[in-house]
Amino acid sequence: MMLCISTRVNIIVAVEMISKFNPARFDSFSIQKHTHREFIRQTLAGVFDSINPYSVVKKYLQNHKLPTTKKSYALGVGKAAVAMTQAVADEISLTDSLIITKHASLPDRQLGSVILGNHPIPKSLSAQAGIATKKFLSQLTKDDLLICLISGGGSALMTAPIIPLDELQKVTSALLKSGASIQEINTIRRHLDGLKGGGVVQLANGAKIISLILSDVVGDSLEAIASGITVPDSTTKEDALKILEKYKIEHQNFNWKETLKADNPLFVNVENKVIASNSTALDFARSQIEGARIWREGAWNQLVCRVINRNIQGEASEVGKQLALQFKTELQNNKKTILFIGRRGNNCDC
């Protein structure tokens, strides 16, 4: 039996602009020593291919007709912003583009501005990225199309705080250390930032908006991914305050922002689409493992794959203890191979 343990998929935002991931790049000590290392490498490479930022955006654009507009713009926000924006530029003619990302990997063709933000704590670079985003959006009209390419890290990389930046940094740092979920952290961010909680929609001057989203959030909550820059928000200022109180986080008497709600007419021309997620990777891994045949103990064995949990989240050391107990039980009942697919980090979403 192989168990797929899926943790929050940072691999979504780390994959390069490549058509196929080289299995040889998986070269850990444990894989090298494993009897079925080539099968594991091929499976992991396939998982990376299934969530390749460039490929999934390109595939979406090739299979969906975009609305006819006077001009087309692209706004990429997140760690995969360069690859995603490059895919758009390779498919359609862009009037202009703006990329907010963490690492300045150069696109294959000349795009618009590429700006580096800070992560995971928003600092001066993130604030400058927020200013640049507002300026970029100001050129749009109701006759234009804005394609937003959203991926992990967007909440920190771009900010337009409505409180002093140093206060936002203190609150963010305290939340990250508290064990708060990403949903809770981004609820706070939405109510303290002019670009989040539908803020981009509010500043787009009525342009048509299509957001293509790579989700690194458990459950794919649109308002939580990059703090929902093009999405209506179901939470309130009161909800945000309760989260700070729950984790006993000191704060000033903030002038909380109320976010755009689903009934706002601005969302009539907005489409948000998750094009790849943690579940994409997990389901692909399962499809490759289930029914595969491996040679073991002198005979061919057909693998059975069971996804034991899609929704574990919390502080990494605590989650690790829970998983260790579960794995111990599984091994006692069935001493077979366990394949882990996941990520490192202080906070672990599974």
Short mmCIF file of C-alpha atoms in Angstrom, two decimals, residues 31-326:
data_model
loop_
_atom_site.label_atom_id
_atom_site.label_comp_id
_atom_site.label_asym_id
_atom_site.label_seq_id
_atom_site.Cartn_x
_atom_site.Cartn_y
_atom_site.Cartn_z
CA ILE A 31 15.11 7.84 -2.54
CA GLN A 32 18.59 6.65 -3.57
CA LYS A 33 18.35 3.77 -1.11
CA HIS A 34 14.81 2.79 -2.03
CA THR A 35 14.29 -0.38 -4.06
CA HIS A 36 11.69 1.31 -6.24
CA ARG A 37 13.47 4.66 -6.54
CA GLU A 38 12.82 5.04 -10.28
CA PHE A 39 9.09 4.57 -9.81
CA ILE A 40 9.09 7.13 -6.99
CA ARG A 41 11.10 9.60 -9.08
CA GLN A 42 8.81 9.22 -12.08
CA THR A 43 5.75 9.70 -9.88
CA LEU A 44 7.12 12.82 -8.21
CA ALA A 45 8.20 14.27 -11.56
CA GLY A 46 4.69 13.70 -12.88
CA VAL A 47 3.25 15.50 -9.86
CA PHE A 48 5.42 18.52 -10.62
CA ASP A 49 4.35 18.44 -14.26
CA SER A 50 0.67 18.37 -13.28
CA ILE A 51 1.00 21.70 -11.46
CA ASN A 52 3.61 23.42 -13.62
CA PRO A 53 2.58 27.11 -13.52
CA TYR A 54 3.48 27.84 -17.13
CA SER A 55 1.80 24.71 -18.48
CA VAL A 56 -1.48 24.99 -16.56
CA VAL A 57 -1.97 28.63 -17.58
CA LYS A 58 -1.15 27.89 -21.21
CA LYS A 59 -3.54 24.92 -21.23
CA TYR A 60 -6.35 27.02 -19.76
CA LEU A 61 -5.92 29.78 -22.35
CA GLN A 62 -5.83 27.28 -25.21
CA ASN A 63 -9.10 25.70 -24.03
CA HIS A 64 -11.05 28.85 -23.14
CA LYS A 65 -12.01 31.78 -25.32
CA LEU A 66 -11.21 35.14 -23.78
CA PRO A 67 -13.63 38.06 -24.11
CA THR A 68 -12.95 40.49 -26.94
CA THR A 69 -11.67 43.77 -25.53
CA LYS A 70 -9.84 46.87 -26.67
CA LYS A 71 -6.66 46.13 -24.71
CA SER A 72 -5.39 43.24 -22.58
CA TYR A 73 -3.25 43.55 -19.45
CA ALA A 74 -1.69 41.00 -17.10
CA LEU A 75 -1.04 41.34 -13.38
CA GLY A 76 1.02 38.50 -11.87
CA VAL A 77 1.21 38.26 -8.08
CA GLY A 78 3.01 35.47 -6.22
CA LYS A 79 6.02 33.19 -6.38
CA ALA A 80 4.93 31.72 -9.73
CA ALA A 81 4.04 35.09 -11.27
CA VAL A 82 6.83 35.14 -13.86
CA ALA A 83 6.01 31.72 -15.31
CA MET A 84 2.27 32.36 -15.30
CA THR A 85 2.57 35.77 -16.95
CA GLN A 86 5.00 34.38 -19.52
CA ALA A 87 2.38 31.80 -20.49
CA VAL A 88 -0.18 34.55 -21.08
CA ALA A 89 2.29 36.59 -23.14
CA ASP A 90 3.02 33.53 -25.28
CA GLU A 91 -0.70 33.09 -26.08
CA ILE A 92 -2.10 36.61 -26.47
CA SER A 93 -0.90 40.12 -27.22
CA LEU A 94 -0.54 42.17 -24.03
CA THR A 95 -0.64 45.95 -23.89
CA ASP A 96 1.24 45.93 -20.58
CA SER A 97 2.00 43.67 -17.64
CA LEU A 98 3.17 43.93 -14.05
CA ILE A 99 4.76 41.09 -12.10
CA ILE A 100 5.08 41.04 -8.30
CA THR A 101 7.17 38.09 -7.17
CA LYS A 102 9.81 36.84 -4.72
CA HIS A 103 12.68 35.81 -6.98
CA ALA A 104 13.65 37.65 -10.15
CA SER A 105 13.79 34.72 -12.56
CA LEU A 106 13.94 36.32 -15.99
CA PRO A 107 11.12 35.62 -18.47
CA ASP A 108 11.92 34.28 -21.93
CA ARG A 109 10.49 37.35 -23.61
CA GLN A 110 10.43 40.95 -22.50
CA LEU A 111 7.41 41.57 -20.30
CA GLY A 112 6.46 44.66 -18.35
CA SER A 113 7.83 45.58 -14.94
CA VAL A 114 9.06 42.84 -12.61
CA ILE A 115 9.06 43.93 -8.96
CA LEU A 116 10.35 41.96 -5.97
CA GLY A 117 8.35 41.99 -2.76
CA ASN A 118 9.10 40.74 0.75
CA HIS A 119 8.00 37.38 2.13
CA PRO A 120 6.63 36.22 4.55
CA ILE A 121 6.61 39.57 6.38
CA PRO A 122 5.59 42.53 4.17
CA LYS A 123 8.27 45.22 4.28
CA SER A 124 9.19 48.26 2.21
CA LEU A 125 9.55 46.31 -1.05
CA SER A 126 6.04 44.91 -0.65
CA ALA A 127 4.70 48.40 -0.01
CA GLN A 128 6.46 49.68 -3.14
CA ALA A 129 4.90 46.79 -5.06
CA GLY A 130 1.50 47.89 -3.77
CA ILE A 131 2.07 51.44 -5.00
CA ALA A 132 3.16 50.12 -8.41
CA THR A 133 0.04 47.94 -8.59
CA LYS A 134 -2.26 50.89 -7.94
CA LYS A 135 -0.52 52.89 -10.66
CA PHE A 136 -0.75 49.94 -13.06
CA LEU A 137 -4.49 49.54 -12.43
CA SER A 138 -5.14 53.25 -12.95
CA GLN A 139 -4.57 52.92 -16.72
CA LEU A 140 -7.42 50.41 -17.15
CA THR A 141 -10.83 51.27 -18.60
CA LYS A 142 -14.15 49.45 -18.83
CA ASP A 143 -13.22 48.42 -22.39
CA ASP A 144 -10.13 46.49 -21.26
CA LEU A 145 -9.34 42.98 -20.02
CA LEU A 146 -7.19 42.35 -16.96
CA ILE A 147 -5.82 38.83 -16.52
CA CYS A 148 -4.63 38.27 -12.96
CA LEU A 149 -2.18 35.43 -12.34
CA ILE A 150 -2.27 34.59 -8.65
CA SER A 151 -0.09 32.15 -6.71
CA GLY A 152 1.33 31.47 -3.26
CA GLY A 153 2.98 34.29 -1.35
CA GLY A 154 0.86 37.02 -2.90
CA SER A 155 -0.48 38.22 0.44
CA ALA A 156 2.96 39.28 1.67
CA LEU A 157 4.66 40.22 -1.61
CA MET A 158 2.22 43.05 -2.37
CA THR A 159 0.61 45.31 0.21
CA ALA A 160 -1.19 48.63 0.45
CA PRO A 161 -1.62 48.86 4.23
CA ILE A 162 -4.22 51.19 5.72
CA ILE A 163 -2.23 51.18 8.98
CA PRO A 164 1.47 52.03 9.46
CA LEU A 165 3.65 49.42 7.79
CA ASP A 166 5.55 48.65 10.99
CA GLU A 167 2.26 47.84 12.75
CA LEU A 168 1.28 45.49 9.92
CA GLN A 169 4.65 43.78 10.25
CA LYS A 170 4.19 43.27 14.00
CA VAL A 171 0.72 41.80 13.58
CA THR A 172 1.80 39.52 10.71
CA SER A 173 4.82 38.26 12.63
CA ALA A 174 2.73 37.55 15.73
CA LEU A 175 0.12 35.68 13.70
CA LEU A 176 2.74 33.52 11.98
CA LYS A 177 4.19 32.54 15.36
CA SER A 178 0.80 31.94 16.97
CA GLY A 179 -0.17 28.86 14.95
CA ALA A 180 -3.07 30.68 13.29
CA SER A 181 -4.27 29.10 10.06
CA ILE A 182 -3.59 30.77 6.72
CA GLN A 183 -7.33 31.46 6.49
CA GLU A 184 -7.21 33.38 9.78
CA ILE A 185 -4.03 35.25 8.90
CA ASN A 186 -5.42 36.35 5.57
CA THR A 187 -8.69 37.45 7.15
CA ILE A 188 -6.63 39.97 9.13
CA ARG A 189 -4.72 41.00 6.02
CA ARG A 190 -7.90 41.61 4.00
CA HIS A 191 -9.19 44.10 6.54
CA LEU A 192 -5.91 46.00 6.86
CA ASP A 193 -4.96 46.32 3.19
CA GLY A 194 -6.43 48.37 0.36
CA LEU A 195 -5.62 45.80 -2.36
CA LYS A 196 -6.97 42.72 -0.61
CA GLY A 197 -10.54 41.55 -0.16
CA GLY A 198 -11.48 42.59 -3.70
CA GLY A 199 -9.34 45.72 -3.67
CA VAL A 200 -7.96 45.11 -7.17
CA VAL A 201 -11.51 44.90 -8.53
CA GLN A 202 -12.35 48.19 -6.86
CA LEU A 203 -9.38 49.91 -8.52
CA ALA A 204 -9.73 48.39 -12.02
CA ASN A 205 -12.10 51.07 -13.37
CA GLY A 206 -14.71 48.55 -14.49
CA ALA A 207 -12.35 46.44 -16.63
CA LYS A 208 -13.24 42.81 -17.24
CA ILE A 209 -11.15 40.61 -14.93
CA ILE A 210 -10.18 36.96 -15.25
CA SER A 211 -8.10 35.59 -12.37
CA LEU A 212 -6.22 32.33 -12.93
CA ILE A 213 -5.24 30.98 -9.54
CA LEU A 214 -2.74 28.41 -8.29
CA SER A 215 -4.04 27.52 -4.85
CA ASP A 216 -1.71 26.74 -1.95
CA VAL A 217 -4.54 27.01 0.59
CA VAL A 218 -6.29 23.98 2.08
CA GLY A 219 -9.82 23.81 0.69
CA ASP A 220 -9.05 26.33 -2.09
CA SER A 221 -10.91 29.17 -0.38
CA LEU A 222 -10.69 31.96 -2.97
CA GLU A 223 -10.81 34.73 -0.39
CA ALA A 224 -7.80 33.21 1.40
CA ILE A 225 -5.54 32.74 -1.65
CA ALA A 226 -3.36 35.88 -1.83
CA SER A 227 -6.01 37.34 0.50
CA GLY A 228 -8.58 37.48 -2.30
CA ILE A 229 -7.42 40.47 -4.32
CA THR A 230 -10.14 39.85 -6.95
CA VAL A 231 -12.63 38.00 -4.77
CA PRO A 232 -15.60 39.06 -2.60
CA ASP A 233 -15.00 38.56 1.11
CA SER A 234 -17.41 36.77 3.43
CA THR A 235 -15.69 37.94 6.62
CA THR A 236 -16.20 41.18 8.53
CA LYS A 237 -14.11 43.62 10.55
CA GLU A 238 -15.51 42.00 13.66
CA ASP A 239 -14.27 38.59 12.51
CA ALA A 240 -10.76 40.00 12.10
CA LEU A 241 -10.77 41.49 15.59
CA LYS A 242 -11.95 38.20 17.10
CA ILE A 243 -8.96 36.41 15.54
CA LEU A 244 -6.52 38.78 17.22
CA GLU A 245 -8.31 38.28 20.51
CA LYS A 246 -8.32 34.49 20.05
CA TYR A 247 -4.53 34.40 19.80
CA LYS A 248 -4.04 37.17 22.39
CA ILE A 249 -2.17 39.38 19.93
CA GLU A 250 -1.59 42.94 21.05
CA HIS A 251 -2.73 45.59 18.60
CA GLN A 252 -3.58 49.24 18.30
CA ASN A 253 -7.15 50.42 17.79
CA PHE A 254 -6.92 49.83 14.05
CA ASN A 255 -9.20 51.59 11.61
CA TRP A 256 -10.33 48.31 10.06
CA LYS A 257 -11.40 48.30 6.40
CA GLU A 258 -14.66 46.65 5.39
CA THR A 259 -14.17 44.51 2.31
CA LEU A 260 -16.25 44.07 -0.83
CA LYS A 261 -19.06 41.53 -0.52
CA ALA A 262 -20.54 39.11 -3.06
CA ASP A 263 -23.53 41.33 -3.85
CA ASN A 264 -21.31 44.19 -5.04
CA PRO A 265 -22.06 44.93 -8.74
CA LEU A 266 -18.34 45.30 -9.45
CA PHE A 267 -18.06 41.50 -9.50
CA VAL A 268 -20.41 41.12 -12.48
CA ASN A 269 -17.43 41.24 -14.87
CA VAL A 270 -15.05 39.21 -12.68
CA GLU A 271 -14.23 35.52 -13.09
CA ASN A 272 -12.03 33.65 -10.60
CA LYS A 273 -10.76 30.22 -11.61
CA VAL A 274 -8.53 27.81 -9.65
CA ILE A 275 -6.50 26.09 -12.38
CA ALA A 276 -4.26 23.95 -10.13
CA SER A 277 -4.07 23.19 -6.44
CA ASN A 278 -2.91 20.84 -3.75
CA SER A 279 -5.69 18.47 -4.82
CA THR A 280 -4.42 18.52 -8.42
CA ALA A 281 -1.05 17.20 -7.27
CA LEU A 282 -2.56 14.73 -4.84
CA ASP A 283 -5.04 13.31 -7.34
CA PHE A 284 -2.34 12.94 -9.98
CA ALA A 285 -0.09 11.08 -7.54
CA ARG A 286 -2.95 8.77 -6.66
CA SER A 287 -3.75 8.08 -10.33
CA GLN A 288 -0.12 7.12 -10.99
CA ILE A 289 0.23 4.89 -7.94
CA GLU A 290 -3.15 3.16 -7.90
CA GLY A 291 -2.94 -0.10 -9.83
CA ALA A 292 0.76 0.22 -10.68
CA ARG A 293 2.73 -3.03 -10.53
CA ILE A 294 6.09 -3.38 -8.80
CA TRP A 295 8.37 -6.38 -8.31
CA ARG A 296 8.57 -7.28 -4.65
CA GLU A 297 9.62 -10.46 -2.84
CA GLY A 298 9.81 -12.50 -6.03
CA ALA A 299 6.43 -11.53 -7.47
CA TRP A 300 4.59 -8.68 -9.17
CA ASN A 301 2.48 -6.71 -6.72
CA GLN A 302 -0.31 -4.30 -7.63
CA LEU A 303 -0.27 -1.14 -5.55
CA VAL A 304 -3.24 0.17 -3.63
CA CYS A 305 -3.21 3.89 -2.89
CA ARG A 306 -5.19 5.50 -0.12
CA VAL A 307 -5.34 9.23 0.58
CA ILE A 308 -5.49 9.37 4.35
CA ASN A 309 -6.10 13.10 4.78
CA ARG A 310 -6.49 16.18 2.58
CA ASN A 311 -7.11 18.78 5.25
CA ILE A 312 -4.59 18.58 8.08
CA GLN A 313 -3.19 21.96 9.05
CA GLY A 314 -1.45 23.50 12.02
CA GLU A 315 1.94 24.05 13.61
CA ALA A 316 4.44 21.68 11.98
CA SER A 317 5.78 20.00 15.13
CA GLU A 318 2.27 19.23 16.38
CA VAL A 319 1.10 17.97 12.99
CA GLY A 320 4.22 15.82 12.80
CA LYS A 321 3.34 14.10 16.07
CA GLN A 322 -0.18 13.37 14.84
CA LEU A 323 1.08 11.94 11.56
CA ALA A 324 3.77 9.85 13.28
CA LEU A 325 1.13 8.13 15.40
CA GLN A 326 -1.01 7.51 12.34
#
